[in-house]
Short mmCIF file of C-alpha atoms in Angstrom, two decimals:
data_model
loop_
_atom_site.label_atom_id
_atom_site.label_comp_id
_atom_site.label_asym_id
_atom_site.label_seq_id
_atom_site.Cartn_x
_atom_site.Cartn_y
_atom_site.Cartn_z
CA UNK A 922 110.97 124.89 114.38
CA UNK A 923 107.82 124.52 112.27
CA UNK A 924 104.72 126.64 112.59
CA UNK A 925 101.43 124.63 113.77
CA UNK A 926 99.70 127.49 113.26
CA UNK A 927 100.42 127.98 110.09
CA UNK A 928 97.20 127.15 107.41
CA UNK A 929 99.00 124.42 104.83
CA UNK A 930 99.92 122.73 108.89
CA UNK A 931 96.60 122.86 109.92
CA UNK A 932 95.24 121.21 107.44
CA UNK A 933 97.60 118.52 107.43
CA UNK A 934 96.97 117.83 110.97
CA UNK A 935 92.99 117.52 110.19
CA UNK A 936 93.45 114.96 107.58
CA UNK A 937 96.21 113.03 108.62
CA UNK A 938 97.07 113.44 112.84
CA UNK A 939 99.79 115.61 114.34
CA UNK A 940 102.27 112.76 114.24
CA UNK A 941 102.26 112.62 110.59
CA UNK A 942 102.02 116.33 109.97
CA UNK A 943 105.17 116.78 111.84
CA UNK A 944 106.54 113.42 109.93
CA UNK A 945 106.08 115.33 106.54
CA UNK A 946 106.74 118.40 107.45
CA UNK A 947 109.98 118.11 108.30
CA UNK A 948 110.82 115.09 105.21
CA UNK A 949 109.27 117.37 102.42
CA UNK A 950 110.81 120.99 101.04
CA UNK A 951 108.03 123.47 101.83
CA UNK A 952 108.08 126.96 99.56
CA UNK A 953 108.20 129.90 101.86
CA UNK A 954 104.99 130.78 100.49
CA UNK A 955 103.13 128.05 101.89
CA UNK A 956 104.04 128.92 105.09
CA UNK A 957 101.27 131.80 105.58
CA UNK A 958 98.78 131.76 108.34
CA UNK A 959 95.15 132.73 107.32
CA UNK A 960 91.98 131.88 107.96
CA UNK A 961 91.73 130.88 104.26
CA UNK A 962 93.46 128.57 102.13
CA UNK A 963 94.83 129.77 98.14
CA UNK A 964 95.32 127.45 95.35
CA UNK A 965 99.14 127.28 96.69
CA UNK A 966 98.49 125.63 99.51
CA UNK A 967 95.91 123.35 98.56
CA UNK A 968 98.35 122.32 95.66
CA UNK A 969 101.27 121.47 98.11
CA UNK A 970 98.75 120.16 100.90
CA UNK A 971 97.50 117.65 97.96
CA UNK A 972 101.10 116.86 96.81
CA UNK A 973 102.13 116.09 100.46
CA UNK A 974 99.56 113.89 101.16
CA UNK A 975 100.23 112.32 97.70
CA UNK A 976 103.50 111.20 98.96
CA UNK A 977 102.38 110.10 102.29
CA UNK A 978 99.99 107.70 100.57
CA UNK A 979 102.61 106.39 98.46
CA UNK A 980 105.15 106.07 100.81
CA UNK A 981 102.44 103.48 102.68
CA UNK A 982 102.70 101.82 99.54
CA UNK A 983 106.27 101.96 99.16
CA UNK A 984 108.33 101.21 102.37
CA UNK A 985 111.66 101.99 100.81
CA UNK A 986 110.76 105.32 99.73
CA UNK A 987 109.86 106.57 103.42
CA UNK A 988 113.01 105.06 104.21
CA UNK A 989 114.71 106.87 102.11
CA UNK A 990 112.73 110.42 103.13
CA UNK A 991 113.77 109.45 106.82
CA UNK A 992 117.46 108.86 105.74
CA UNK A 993 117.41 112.44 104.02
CA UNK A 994 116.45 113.59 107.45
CA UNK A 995 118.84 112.09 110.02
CA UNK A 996 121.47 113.91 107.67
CA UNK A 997 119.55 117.37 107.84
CA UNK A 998 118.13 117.31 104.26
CA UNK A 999 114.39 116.58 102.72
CA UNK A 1000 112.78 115.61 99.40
CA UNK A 1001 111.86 117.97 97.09
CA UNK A 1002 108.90 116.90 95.25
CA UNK A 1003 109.63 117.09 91.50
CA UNK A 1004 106.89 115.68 90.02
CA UNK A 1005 104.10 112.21 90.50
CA UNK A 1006 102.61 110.27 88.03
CA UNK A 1007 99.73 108.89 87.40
CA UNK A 1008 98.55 106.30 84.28
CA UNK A 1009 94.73 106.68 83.17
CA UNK A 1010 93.45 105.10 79.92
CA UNK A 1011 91.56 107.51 77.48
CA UNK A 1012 88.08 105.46 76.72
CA UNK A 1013 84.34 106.62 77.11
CA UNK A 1014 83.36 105.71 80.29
CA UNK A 1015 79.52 105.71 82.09
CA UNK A 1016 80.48 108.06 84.82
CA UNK A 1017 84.28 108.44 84.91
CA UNK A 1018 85.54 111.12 82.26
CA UNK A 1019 87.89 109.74 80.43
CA UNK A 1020 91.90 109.84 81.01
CA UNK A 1021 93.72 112.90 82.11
CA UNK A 1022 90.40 114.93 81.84
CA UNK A 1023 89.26 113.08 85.54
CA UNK A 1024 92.35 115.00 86.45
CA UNK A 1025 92.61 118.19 84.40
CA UNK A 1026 89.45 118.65 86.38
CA UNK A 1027 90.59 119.00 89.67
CA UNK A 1028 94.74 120.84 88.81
CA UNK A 1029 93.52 123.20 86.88
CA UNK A 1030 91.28 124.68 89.73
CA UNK A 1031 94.66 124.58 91.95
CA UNK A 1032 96.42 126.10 89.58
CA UNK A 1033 97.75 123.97 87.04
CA UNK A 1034 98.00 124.08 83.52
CA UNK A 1035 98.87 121.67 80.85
CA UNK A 1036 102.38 122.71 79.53
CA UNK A 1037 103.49 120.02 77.54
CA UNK A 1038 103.41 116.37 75.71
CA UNK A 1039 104.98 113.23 75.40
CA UNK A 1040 104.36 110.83 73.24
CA UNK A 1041 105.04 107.12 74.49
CA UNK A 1042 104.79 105.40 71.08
CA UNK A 1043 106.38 102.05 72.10
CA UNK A 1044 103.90 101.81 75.25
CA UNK A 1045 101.25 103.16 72.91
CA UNK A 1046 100.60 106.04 75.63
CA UNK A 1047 101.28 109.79 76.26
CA UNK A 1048 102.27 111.85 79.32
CA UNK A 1049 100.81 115.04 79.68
CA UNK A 1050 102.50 117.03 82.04
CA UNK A 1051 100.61 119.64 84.51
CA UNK A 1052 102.81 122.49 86.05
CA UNK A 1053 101.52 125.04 88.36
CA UNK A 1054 101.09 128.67 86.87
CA UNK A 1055 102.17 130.63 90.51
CA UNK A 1056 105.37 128.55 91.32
CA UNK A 1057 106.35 126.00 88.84
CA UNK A 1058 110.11 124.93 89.92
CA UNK A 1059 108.76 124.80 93.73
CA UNK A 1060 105.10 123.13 93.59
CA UNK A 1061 105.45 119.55 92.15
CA UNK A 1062 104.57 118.68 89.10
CA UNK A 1063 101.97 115.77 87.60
CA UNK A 1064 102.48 113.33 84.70
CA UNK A 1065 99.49 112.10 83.60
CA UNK A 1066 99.86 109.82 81.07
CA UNK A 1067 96.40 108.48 78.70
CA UNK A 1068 96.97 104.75 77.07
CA UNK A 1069 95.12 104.21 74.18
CA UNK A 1070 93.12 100.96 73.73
CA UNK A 1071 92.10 101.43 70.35
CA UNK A 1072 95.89 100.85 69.48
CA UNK A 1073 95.70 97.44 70.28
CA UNK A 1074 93.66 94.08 69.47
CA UNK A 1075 89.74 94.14 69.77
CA UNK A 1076 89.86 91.65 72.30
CA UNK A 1077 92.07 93.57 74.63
CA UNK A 1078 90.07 96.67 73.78
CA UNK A 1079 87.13 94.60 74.65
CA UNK A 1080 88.62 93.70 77.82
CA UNK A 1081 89.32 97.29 79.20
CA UNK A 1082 86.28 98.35 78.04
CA UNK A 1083 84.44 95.68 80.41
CA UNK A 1084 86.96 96.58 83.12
CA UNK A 1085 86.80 99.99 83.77
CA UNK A 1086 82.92 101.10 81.98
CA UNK A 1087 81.28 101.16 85.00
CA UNK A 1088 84.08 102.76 86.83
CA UNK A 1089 82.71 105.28 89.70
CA UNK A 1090 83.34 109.19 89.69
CA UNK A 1091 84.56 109.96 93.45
CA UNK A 1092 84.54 113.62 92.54
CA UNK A 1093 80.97 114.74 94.72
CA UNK A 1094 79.03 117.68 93.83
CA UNK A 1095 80.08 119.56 96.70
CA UNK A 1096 84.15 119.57 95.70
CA UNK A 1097 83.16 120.62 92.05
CA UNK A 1098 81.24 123.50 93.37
CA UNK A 1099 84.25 124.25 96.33
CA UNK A 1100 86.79 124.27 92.71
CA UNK A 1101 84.02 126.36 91.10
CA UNK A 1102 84.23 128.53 94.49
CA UNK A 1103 88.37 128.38 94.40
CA UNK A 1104 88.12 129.90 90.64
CA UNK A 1105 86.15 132.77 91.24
CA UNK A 1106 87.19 133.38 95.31
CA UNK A 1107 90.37 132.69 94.98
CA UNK A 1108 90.44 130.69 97.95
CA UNK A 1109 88.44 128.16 100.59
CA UNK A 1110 87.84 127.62 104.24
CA UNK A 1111 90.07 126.00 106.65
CA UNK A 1112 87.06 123.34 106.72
CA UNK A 1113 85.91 123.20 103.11
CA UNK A 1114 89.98 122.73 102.80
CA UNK A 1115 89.61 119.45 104.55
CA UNK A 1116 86.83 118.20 102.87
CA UNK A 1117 87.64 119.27 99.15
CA UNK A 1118 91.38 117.75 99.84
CA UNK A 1119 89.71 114.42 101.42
CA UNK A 1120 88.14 114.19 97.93
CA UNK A 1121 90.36 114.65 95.86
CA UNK A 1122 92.67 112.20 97.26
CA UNK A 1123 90.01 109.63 96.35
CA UNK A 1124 90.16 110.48 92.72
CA UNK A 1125 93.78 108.84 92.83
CA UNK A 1126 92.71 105.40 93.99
CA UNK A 1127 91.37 102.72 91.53
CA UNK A 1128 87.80 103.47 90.30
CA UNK A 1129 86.77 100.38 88.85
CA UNK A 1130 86.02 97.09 90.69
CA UNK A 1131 88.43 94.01 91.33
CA UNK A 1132 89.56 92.68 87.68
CA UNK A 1133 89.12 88.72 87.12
CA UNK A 1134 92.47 87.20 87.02
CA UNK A 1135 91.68 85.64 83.54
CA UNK A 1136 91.37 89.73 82.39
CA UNK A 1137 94.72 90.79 84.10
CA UNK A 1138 96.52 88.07 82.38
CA UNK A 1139 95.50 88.44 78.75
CA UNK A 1140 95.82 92.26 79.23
CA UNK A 1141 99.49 91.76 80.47
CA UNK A 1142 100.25 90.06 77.44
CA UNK A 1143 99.56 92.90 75.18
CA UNK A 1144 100.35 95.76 77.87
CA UNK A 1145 102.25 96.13 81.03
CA UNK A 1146 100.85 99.14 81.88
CA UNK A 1147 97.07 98.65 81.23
CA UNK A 1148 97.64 95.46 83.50
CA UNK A 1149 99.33 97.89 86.26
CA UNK A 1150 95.86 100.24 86.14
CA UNK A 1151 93.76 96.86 86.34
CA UNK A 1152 95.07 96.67 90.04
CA UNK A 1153 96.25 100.33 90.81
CA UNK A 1154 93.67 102.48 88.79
CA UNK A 1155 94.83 106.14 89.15
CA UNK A 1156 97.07 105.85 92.59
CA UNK A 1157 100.32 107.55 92.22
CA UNK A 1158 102.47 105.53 90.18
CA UNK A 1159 105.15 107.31 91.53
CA UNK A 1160 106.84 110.28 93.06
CA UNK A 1161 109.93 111.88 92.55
CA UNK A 1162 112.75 113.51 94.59
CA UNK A 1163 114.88 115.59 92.34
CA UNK A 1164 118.45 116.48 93.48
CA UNK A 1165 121.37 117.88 93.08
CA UNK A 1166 124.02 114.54 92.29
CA UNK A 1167 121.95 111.97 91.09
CA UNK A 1168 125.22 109.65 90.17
CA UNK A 1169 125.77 109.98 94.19
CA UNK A 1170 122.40 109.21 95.35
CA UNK A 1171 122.17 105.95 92.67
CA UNK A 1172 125.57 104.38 93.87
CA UNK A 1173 124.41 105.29 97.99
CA UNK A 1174 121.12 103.59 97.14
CA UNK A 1175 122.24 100.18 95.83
CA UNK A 1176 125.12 100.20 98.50
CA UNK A 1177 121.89 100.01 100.67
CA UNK A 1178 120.88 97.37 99.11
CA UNK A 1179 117.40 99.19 97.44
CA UNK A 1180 116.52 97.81 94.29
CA UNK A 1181 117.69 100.21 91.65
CA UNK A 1182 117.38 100.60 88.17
CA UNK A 1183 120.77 99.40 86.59
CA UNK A 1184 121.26 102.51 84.80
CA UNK A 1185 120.35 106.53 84.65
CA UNK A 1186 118.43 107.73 81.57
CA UNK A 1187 119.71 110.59 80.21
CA UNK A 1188 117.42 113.08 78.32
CA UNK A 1189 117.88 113.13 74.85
CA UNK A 1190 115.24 116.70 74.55
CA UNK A 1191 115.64 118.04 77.77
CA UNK A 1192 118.77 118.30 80.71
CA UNK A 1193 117.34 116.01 82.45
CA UNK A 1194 118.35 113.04 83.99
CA UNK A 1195 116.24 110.14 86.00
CA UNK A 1196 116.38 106.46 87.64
CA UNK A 1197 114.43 104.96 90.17
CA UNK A 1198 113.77 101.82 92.59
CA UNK A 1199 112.45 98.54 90.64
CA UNK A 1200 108.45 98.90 91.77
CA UNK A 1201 107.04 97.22 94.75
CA UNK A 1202 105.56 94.10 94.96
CA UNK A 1203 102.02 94.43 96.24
CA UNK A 1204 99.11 92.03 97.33
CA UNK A 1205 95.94 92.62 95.23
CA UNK A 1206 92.63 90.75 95.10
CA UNK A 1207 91.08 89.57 91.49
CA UNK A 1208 88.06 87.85 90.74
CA UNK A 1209 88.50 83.96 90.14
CA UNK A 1210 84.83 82.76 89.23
CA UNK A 1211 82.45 83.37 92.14
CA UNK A 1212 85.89 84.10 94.85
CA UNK A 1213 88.50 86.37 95.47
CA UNK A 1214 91.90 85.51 95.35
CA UNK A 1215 95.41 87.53 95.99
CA UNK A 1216 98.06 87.74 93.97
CA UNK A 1217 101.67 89.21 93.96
CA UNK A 1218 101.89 92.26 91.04
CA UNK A 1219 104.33 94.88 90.65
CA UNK A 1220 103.32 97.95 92.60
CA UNK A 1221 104.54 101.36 92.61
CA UNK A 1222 107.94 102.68 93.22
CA UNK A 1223 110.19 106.26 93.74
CA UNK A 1224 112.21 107.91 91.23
CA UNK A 1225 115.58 110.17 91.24
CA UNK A 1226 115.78 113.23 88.81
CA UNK A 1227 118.79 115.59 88.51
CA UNK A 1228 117.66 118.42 86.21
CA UNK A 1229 119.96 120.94 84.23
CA UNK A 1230 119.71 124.78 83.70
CA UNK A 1231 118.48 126.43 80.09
CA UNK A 1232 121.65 127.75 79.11
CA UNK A 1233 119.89 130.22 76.94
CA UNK A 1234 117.05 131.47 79.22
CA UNK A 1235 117.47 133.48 82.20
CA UNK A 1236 115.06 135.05 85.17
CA UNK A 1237 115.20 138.73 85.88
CA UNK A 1238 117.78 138.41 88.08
CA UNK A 1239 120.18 137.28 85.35
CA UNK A 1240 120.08 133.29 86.82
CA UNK A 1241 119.83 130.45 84.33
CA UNK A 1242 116.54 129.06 84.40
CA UNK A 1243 115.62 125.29 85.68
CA UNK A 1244 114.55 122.97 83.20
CA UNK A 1245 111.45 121.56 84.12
CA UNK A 1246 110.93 119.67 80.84
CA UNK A 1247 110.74 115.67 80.36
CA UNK A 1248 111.63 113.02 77.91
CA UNK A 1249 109.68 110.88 75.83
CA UNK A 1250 112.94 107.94 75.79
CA UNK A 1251 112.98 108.51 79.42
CA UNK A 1252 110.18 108.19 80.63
CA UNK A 1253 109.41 105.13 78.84
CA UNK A 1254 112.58 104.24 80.67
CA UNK A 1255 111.48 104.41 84.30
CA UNK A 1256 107.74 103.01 83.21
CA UNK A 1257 109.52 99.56 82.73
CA UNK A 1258 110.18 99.60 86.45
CA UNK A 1259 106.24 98.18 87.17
CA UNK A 1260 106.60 95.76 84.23
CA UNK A 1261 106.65 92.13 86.27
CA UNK A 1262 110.02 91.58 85.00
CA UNK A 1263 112.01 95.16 86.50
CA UNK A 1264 109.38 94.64 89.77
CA UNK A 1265 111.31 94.24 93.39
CA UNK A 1266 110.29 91.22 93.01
CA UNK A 1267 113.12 90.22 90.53
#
């Protein structure tokens, strides 16, 4: 039976309803230490309260994946959060900073600290990855990945720079000093919970405004990915569940009829391996002269991980340690799946 009382539940319930609290509550692994009742809230609990709206938000976006969390539960299991990802593009901006640092902002505050990177030298990108210093195999992870424009032509570095320079920092005054007040407190309100969270769940939306359909075009010629932050901006490309037989889950999935990735990748650097559903097809408005028009573009999409133990590293209590790393082959991998060719749509 879960705790309402509890303070990650409570604030769950203020931002998103009791019907939906209960709805992730009992879909998502919770640590045991989240489950403390105080009239304050640590950097443990905002950190899973912002990872389980996260996934809420992209499981709006992405039908099959709450069909899949709901499917977990009917069978008395839930989805533990590995990690989420999120694509930025590292240029000077007027208001925005630019790529992961809009976002090294706000984890490192809750806790997180920048543990390793990936190059993505065919995409011309690289994933940072953000783990959480108090519990890093329980609190999900972030990929933030940076795509550098000056890699490619100067008209498609012209392009993203008129796209996304005037791009608006949600990030108010009031949350910066609440992460200044986290820092050196330790921990927030109940309230100022609600309010800081609210905010930072606007920092993973798109920033800019709609892109002209003559931009999104010439950009996907040269980049899939820059053309997926055109219409998607910093919303969660994806999130993952990681588990135990990921061979099982794949073959269960496309016997559902979900649309897979044909293969796993299998980690090359780390014991790790990962496949996912083809992204979602989404609706999106672009500028077409003086209108706006919708179009069908690849969306975002859930992802499988089954990760290994380091043989050679143990805990204190003699256990072989989870390993939490990633893969540069891999994750280029699973980034093909919001290319327009691997989207849902076929």
């Amino acid at each position: 039976m879960m705790n309402t009382n509890n303070t990650l539940s409570q604030i769950l319930e203020a931002l998103r309803g009791s019907n939906e609290r209960d709805w992730l509550y009992s879909r998502l692994h919770v640590p045991a230490q989240c489950e403390q009742s105080k009239p304050r809230a640590d950097r443990i609990v905002l950190s899973q309260a912002l990872n389980m709206l996260l996934f809420h938000d992209l499981c709006e976006r992405v039908p099959d994946a709450r069909r899949y969390a709901d499917e977990k539960h009917a069978v008395g299991e839930k989805v533990l959060m590995d990690h989420g990802a999120l694509r930025t593009v590292a240029v000077t901006m007027q208001y925005l900073p630019s790529g992961r640092q809009a976002f090294s902002r706000l984890l490192e505050p809750l806790g997180y600290e920048e543990v390793g990177q990936y190059p993505l030298g065919k995409l011309r990108m690289c994933g940072y990855v953000y783990r959480h210093r108090d519990l890093p195999a329980q609190l999900s992870q972030f990929f933030v990945s940076e795509l550098y424009p000056e890699q490619f032509s100067h008209t498609f570095q012209r392009l993203v720079s008129d796209l996304v320079d005037a791009s608006t920092d949600p990030l108010s005054g009031h949350s910066q000093q609440l992460l200044n007040n986290l820092i050196d407190q330790g921990s927030v309100t109940l309230e100022e919970s609600s309010l800081l969270l609210q905010n930072l769940l606007q920092c993973f939306q798109r920033q800019h405004d709609h892109p002209p359909l003559t931009t999104y075009r010439q950009l996907q010629e040269e980049s899939a990915e820059m053309a997926w932050i055109a219409t998607e901006g910093n919303a969660f490309n994806h999130a993952t569940d990681r588990v135990n037989d990921l061979d099982l889950v794949a073959e269960s999935q496309r016997l559902k009829g979900r649309p897979m990735k044909p293969f796993i990748e299998e980690g090359k650097h780390a014991h790790i391996r990962q496949t996912a559903y083809r992204a979602t097809p989404v609706l999106r408005q672009f500028k077409d002269g003086n209108s706006l028009i919708e179009r069908e573009v690849p969306g975002s999409f859930f992802e499988f991980i089954e990760r290994g133990k380091l043989s050679q590293e143990q805990n204190k209590e003699g256990d072989a340690i989870l390993d939490l790393r990633f893969d540069s082959a891999n994750a280029q991998g699973i980034f093909k799946m919001t290319s327009r060719e691997h989207s849902a749509q076929g």
